[in-house]
Short mmCIF file of C-alpha atoms and ligand atoms in Angstrom, two decimals:
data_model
loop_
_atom_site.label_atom_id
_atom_site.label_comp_id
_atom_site.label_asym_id
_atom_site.label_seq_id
_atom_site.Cartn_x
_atom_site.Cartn_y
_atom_site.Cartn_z
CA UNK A 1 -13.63 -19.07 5.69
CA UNK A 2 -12.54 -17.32 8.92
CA UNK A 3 -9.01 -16.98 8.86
CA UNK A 4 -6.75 -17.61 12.59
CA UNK A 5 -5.48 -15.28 14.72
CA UNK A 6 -1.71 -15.52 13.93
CA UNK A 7 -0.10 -18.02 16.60
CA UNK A 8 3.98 -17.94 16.99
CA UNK A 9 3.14 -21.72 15.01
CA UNK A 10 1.31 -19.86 12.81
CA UNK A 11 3.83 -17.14 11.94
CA UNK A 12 6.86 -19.90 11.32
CA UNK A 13 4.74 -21.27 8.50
CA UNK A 14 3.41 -18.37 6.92
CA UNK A 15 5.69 -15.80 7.26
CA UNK A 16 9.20 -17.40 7.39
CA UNK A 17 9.47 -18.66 3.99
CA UNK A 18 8.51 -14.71 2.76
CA UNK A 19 11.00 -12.51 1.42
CA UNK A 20 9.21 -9.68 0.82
CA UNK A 21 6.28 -8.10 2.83
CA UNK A 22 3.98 -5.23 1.20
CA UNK A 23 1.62 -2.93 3.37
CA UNK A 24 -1.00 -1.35 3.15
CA UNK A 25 -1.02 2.37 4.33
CA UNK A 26 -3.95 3.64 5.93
CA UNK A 27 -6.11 1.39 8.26
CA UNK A 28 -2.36 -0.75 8.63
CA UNK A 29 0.35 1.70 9.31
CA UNK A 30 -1.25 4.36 10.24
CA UNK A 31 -4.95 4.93 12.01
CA UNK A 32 -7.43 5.62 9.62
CA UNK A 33 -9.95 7.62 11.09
CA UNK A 34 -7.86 10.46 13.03
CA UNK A 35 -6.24 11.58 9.94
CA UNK A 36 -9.00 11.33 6.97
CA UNK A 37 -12.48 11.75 8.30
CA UNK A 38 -11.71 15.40 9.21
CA UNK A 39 -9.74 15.26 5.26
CA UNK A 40 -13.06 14.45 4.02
CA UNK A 41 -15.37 16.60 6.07
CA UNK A 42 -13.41 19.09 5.49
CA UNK A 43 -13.29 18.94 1.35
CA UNK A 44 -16.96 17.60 1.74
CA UNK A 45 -18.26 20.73 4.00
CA UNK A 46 -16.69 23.09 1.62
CA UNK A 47 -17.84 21.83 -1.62
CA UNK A 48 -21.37 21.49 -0.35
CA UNK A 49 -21.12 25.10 0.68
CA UNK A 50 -19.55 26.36 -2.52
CA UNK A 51 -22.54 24.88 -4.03
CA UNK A 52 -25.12 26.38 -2.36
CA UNK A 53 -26.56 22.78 -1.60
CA UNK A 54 -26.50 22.17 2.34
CA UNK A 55 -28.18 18.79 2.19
CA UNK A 56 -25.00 17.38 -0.38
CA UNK A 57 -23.06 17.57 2.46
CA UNK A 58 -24.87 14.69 3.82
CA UNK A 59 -25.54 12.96 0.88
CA UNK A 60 -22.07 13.06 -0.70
CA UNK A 61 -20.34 11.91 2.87
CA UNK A 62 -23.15 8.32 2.85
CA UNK A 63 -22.02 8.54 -0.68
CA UNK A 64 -18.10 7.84 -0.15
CA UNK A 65 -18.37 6.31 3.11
CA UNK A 66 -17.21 9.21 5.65
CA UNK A 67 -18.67 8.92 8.88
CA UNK A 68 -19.39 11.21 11.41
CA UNK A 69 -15.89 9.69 13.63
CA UNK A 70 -15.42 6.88 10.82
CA UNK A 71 -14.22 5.67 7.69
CA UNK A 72 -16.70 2.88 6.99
CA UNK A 73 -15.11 -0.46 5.80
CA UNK A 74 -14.74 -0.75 2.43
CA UNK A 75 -16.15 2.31 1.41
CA UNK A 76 -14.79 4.49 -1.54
CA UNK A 77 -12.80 6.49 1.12
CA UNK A 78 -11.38 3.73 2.20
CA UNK A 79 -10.15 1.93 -0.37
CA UNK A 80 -10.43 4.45 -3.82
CA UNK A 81 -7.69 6.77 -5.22
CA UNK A 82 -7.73 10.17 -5.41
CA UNK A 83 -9.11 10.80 -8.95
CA UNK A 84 -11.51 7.71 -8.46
CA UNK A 85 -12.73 9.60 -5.55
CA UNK A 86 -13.08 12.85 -7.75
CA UNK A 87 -15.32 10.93 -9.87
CA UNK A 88 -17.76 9.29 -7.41
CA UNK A 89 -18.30 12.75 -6.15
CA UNK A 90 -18.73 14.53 -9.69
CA UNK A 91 -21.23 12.02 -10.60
CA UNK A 92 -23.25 12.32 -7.36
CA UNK A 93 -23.38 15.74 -6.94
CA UNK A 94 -24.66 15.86 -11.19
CA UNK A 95 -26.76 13.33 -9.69
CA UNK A 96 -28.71 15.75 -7.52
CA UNK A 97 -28.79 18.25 -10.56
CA UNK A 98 -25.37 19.83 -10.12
CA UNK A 99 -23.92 21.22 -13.72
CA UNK A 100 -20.41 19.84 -14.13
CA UNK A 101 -18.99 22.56 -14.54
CA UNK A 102 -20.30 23.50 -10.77
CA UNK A 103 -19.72 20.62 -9.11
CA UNK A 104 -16.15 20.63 -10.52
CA UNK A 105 -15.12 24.43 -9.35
CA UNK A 106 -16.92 23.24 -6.08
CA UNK A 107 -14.92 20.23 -5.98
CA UNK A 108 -11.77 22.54 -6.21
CA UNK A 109 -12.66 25.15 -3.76
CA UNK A 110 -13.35 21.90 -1.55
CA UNK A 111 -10.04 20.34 -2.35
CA UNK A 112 -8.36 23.86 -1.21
CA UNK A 113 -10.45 23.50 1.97
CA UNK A 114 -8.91 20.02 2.56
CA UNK A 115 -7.37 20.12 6.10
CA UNK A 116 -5.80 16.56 7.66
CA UNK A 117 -6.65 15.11 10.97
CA UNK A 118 -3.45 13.85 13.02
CA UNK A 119 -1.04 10.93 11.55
CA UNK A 120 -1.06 7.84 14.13
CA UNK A 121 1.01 4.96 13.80
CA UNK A 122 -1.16 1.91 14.27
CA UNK A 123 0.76 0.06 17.01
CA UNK A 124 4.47 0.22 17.71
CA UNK A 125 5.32 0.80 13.36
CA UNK A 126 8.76 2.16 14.07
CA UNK A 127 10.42 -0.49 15.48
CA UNK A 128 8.76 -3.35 13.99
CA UNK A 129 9.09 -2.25 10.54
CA UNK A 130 12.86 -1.66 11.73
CA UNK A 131 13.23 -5.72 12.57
CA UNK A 132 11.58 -6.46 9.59
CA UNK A 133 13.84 -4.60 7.43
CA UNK A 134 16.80 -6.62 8.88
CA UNK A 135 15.43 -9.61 6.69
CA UNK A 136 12.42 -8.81 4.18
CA UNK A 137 12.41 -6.70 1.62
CA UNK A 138 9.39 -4.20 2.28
CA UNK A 139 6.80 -2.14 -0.09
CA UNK A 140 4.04 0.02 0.44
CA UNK A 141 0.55 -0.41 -1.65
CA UNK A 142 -1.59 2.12 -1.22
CA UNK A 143 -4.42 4.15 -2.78
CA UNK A 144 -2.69 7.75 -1.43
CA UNK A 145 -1.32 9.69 -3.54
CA UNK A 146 2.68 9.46 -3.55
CA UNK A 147 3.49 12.93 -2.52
CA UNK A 148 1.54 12.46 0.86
CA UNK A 149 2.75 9.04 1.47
CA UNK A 150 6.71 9.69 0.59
CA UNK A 151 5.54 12.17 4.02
CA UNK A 152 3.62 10.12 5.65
CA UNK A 153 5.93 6.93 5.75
CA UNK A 154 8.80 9.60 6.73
CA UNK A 155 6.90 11.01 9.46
CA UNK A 156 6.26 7.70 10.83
CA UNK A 157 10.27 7.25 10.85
CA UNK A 158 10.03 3.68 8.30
CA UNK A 159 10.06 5.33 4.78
CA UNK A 160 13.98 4.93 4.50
CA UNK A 161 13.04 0.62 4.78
CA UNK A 162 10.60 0.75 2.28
CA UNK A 163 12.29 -0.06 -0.92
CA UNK A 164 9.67 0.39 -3.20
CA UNK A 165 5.89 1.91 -3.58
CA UNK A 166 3.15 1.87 -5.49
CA UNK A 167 0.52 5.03 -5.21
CA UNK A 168 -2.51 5.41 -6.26
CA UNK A 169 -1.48 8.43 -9.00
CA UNK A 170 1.55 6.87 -10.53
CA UNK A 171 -0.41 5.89 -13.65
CA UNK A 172 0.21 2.76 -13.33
CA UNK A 173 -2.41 -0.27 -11.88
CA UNK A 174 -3.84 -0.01 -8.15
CA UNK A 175 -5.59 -2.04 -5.96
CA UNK A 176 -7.58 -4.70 -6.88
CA UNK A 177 -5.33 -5.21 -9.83
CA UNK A 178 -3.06 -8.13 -8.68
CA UNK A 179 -0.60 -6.77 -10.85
CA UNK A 180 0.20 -4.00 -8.16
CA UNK A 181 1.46 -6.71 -6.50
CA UNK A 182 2.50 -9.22 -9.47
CA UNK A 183 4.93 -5.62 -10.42
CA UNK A 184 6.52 -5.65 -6.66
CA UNK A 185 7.67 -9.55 -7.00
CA UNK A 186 9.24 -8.87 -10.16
CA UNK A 187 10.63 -5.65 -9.15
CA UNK A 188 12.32 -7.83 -6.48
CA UNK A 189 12.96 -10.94 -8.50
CA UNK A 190 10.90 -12.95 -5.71
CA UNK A 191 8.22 -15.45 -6.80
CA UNK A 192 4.66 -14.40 -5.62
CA UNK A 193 4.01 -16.93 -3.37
CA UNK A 194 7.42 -15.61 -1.26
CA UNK A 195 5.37 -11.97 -0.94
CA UNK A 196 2.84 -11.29 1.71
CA UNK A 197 0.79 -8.58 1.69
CA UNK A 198 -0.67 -6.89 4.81
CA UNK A 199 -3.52 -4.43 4.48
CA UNK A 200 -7.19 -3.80 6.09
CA UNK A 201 -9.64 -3.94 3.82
CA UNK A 202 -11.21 -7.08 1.45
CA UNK A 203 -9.74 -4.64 -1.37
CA UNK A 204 -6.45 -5.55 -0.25
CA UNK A 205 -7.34 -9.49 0.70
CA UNK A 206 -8.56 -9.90 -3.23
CA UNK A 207 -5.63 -8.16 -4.76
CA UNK A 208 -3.12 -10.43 -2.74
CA UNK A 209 -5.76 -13.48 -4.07
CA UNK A 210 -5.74 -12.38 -7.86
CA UNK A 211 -1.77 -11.79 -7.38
CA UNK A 212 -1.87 -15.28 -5.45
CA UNK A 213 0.35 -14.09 -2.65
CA UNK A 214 0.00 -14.54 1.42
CA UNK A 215 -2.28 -12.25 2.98
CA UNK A 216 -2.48 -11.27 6.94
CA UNK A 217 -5.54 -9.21 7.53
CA UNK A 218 -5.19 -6.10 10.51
CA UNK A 219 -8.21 -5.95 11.96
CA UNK A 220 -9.40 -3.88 15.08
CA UNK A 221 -9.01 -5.05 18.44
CA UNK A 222 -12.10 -7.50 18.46
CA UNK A 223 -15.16 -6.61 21.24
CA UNK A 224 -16.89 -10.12 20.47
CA UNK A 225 -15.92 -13.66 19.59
CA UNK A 226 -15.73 -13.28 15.59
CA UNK A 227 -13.42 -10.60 14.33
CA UNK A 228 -14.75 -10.97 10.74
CA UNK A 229 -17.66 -9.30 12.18
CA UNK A 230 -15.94 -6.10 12.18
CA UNK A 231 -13.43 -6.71 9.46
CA UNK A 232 -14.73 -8.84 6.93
CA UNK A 233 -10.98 -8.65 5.36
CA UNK A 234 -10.39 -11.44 7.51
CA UNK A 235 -12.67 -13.59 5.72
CA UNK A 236 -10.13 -15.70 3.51
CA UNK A 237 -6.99 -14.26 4.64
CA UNK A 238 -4.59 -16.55 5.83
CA UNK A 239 -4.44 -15.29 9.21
CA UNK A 240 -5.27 -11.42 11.40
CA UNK A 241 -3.76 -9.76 13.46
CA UNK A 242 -4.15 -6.60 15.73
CA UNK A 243 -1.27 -4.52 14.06
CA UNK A 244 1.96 -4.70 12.45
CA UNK A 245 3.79 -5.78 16.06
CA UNK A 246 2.50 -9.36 16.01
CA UNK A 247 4.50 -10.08 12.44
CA UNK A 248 8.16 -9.26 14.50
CA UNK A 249 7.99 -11.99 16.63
CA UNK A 250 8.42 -14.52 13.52
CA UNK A 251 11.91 -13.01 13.63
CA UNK A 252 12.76 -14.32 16.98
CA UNK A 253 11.03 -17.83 16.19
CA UNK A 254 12.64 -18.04 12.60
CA UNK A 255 16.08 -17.44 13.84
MG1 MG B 1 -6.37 0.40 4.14
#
């Protein structure tokens, strides 16, 4: 079902009663495509290269999903972790009659090659993570790696109000296992249904489902009358929004 733009009637109901709120990173914090589809064209470009096999560097960007100026929705860049991404790519590349062996030192002169587009705050993150601070706990569930997030999240001025993360190399379950987010509630001794998670992608709307916690959906500005069109994480999420600002307004209603 379509879920609602969030309303300020909205917001009292869904996000007052929430202790804790858990992000996504990328696509919800920060602007997807400015910082990773010149990361993957970059590692993509090289390995191709490396390998002596032009044409993979078309085949293995359709492959994970990296457009030309775009992440596509739901795609293994958007949503996989780093050594799930490693895989995909080792077992295309073998696909098109790569040895291992060469698609893996490929892969690593690639990985070398890796250069990041700019980090962009979706929206006005500063301050509003700031208000939220003053009254939920806050987390971070993402797919990056923790090294580049612990910089990320700094750069972006919030990570000293994030009180706990969960990466996608700490060993430990990622997204869609609900208990990335089933860990978080009892990390903070809240109940599940008190947690809301915010992310971008359907990824993130059926790990907050299987976890059985709230679930705003951050969608892009919509062109045409049905936002789902563009972001099908809206499709069974309680409500979507634009970015992160629209959830600190519930602090001047609640109050
Ligand atoms: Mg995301």
């Amino acid at each position: 079902m379509q879920a609602p733009r969030l309303t300020p009637a909205l917001r009292r109901q869904l996000v007052a009663p929430v202790k804790a709120i858990v992000f996504d990173k990328d696509g919800t914090l920060t602007e997807l495509n400015s910082r990773w589809v010149t990361f993957f064209r970059s590692i993509i470009a090289a390995t191709a290269a490396d390998g002596g096999d032009p044409e993979a560097e078309h085949t293995l960007a359709d492959c994970l999903g990296v457009g030309v100026d775009h992440i596509v929705p739901g795609s293994p860049a958007a949503v996989k972790t780093e050594s799930e991404l490693m895989t995909i790519a080792l077992d295309h590349l073998v696909g098109r009659g790569w040895t291992a062996e060469q698609a893996i030192t490929s892969m690593g002169v690639g990985l070398e090659a890796a250069t990041f587009g700019p980090l962009a705050p979706l929206g006005a993150v500063a301050p509003t993570i700031e208000t939220l601070a003053a009254r939920h706990l806050l987390g971070v569930a993402t797919s990056d790696n923790r090294a580049n997030t612990l910089d990320e999240l700094n750069r972006l001025g919030v990570g000293h109000h994030v009180s706990a993360l969960r990466c996608g190399d700490d060993g430990g379950p990622v997204k869609p296992d609900p208990e990335v987010l089933l860990g978080l509630a009892r990390e903070w001794r809240v109940e599940p249904a008190q947690l809301l998670f915010v992310g971008d992608s359907e990824q993130d709307r059926d790990t907050a489902r299987a976890a059985g916690t709230r679930f705003i959906a951050v969608v892009p500005e919509p062109r045409g009358v049905d936002p789902a069109q563009q972001a099908p994480a809206a499709i069974g999420a309680d409500a979507w929004i634009t970015s992160i600002e629209d959830l600190a307004c519930i602090e001047d209603l609640a109050g």
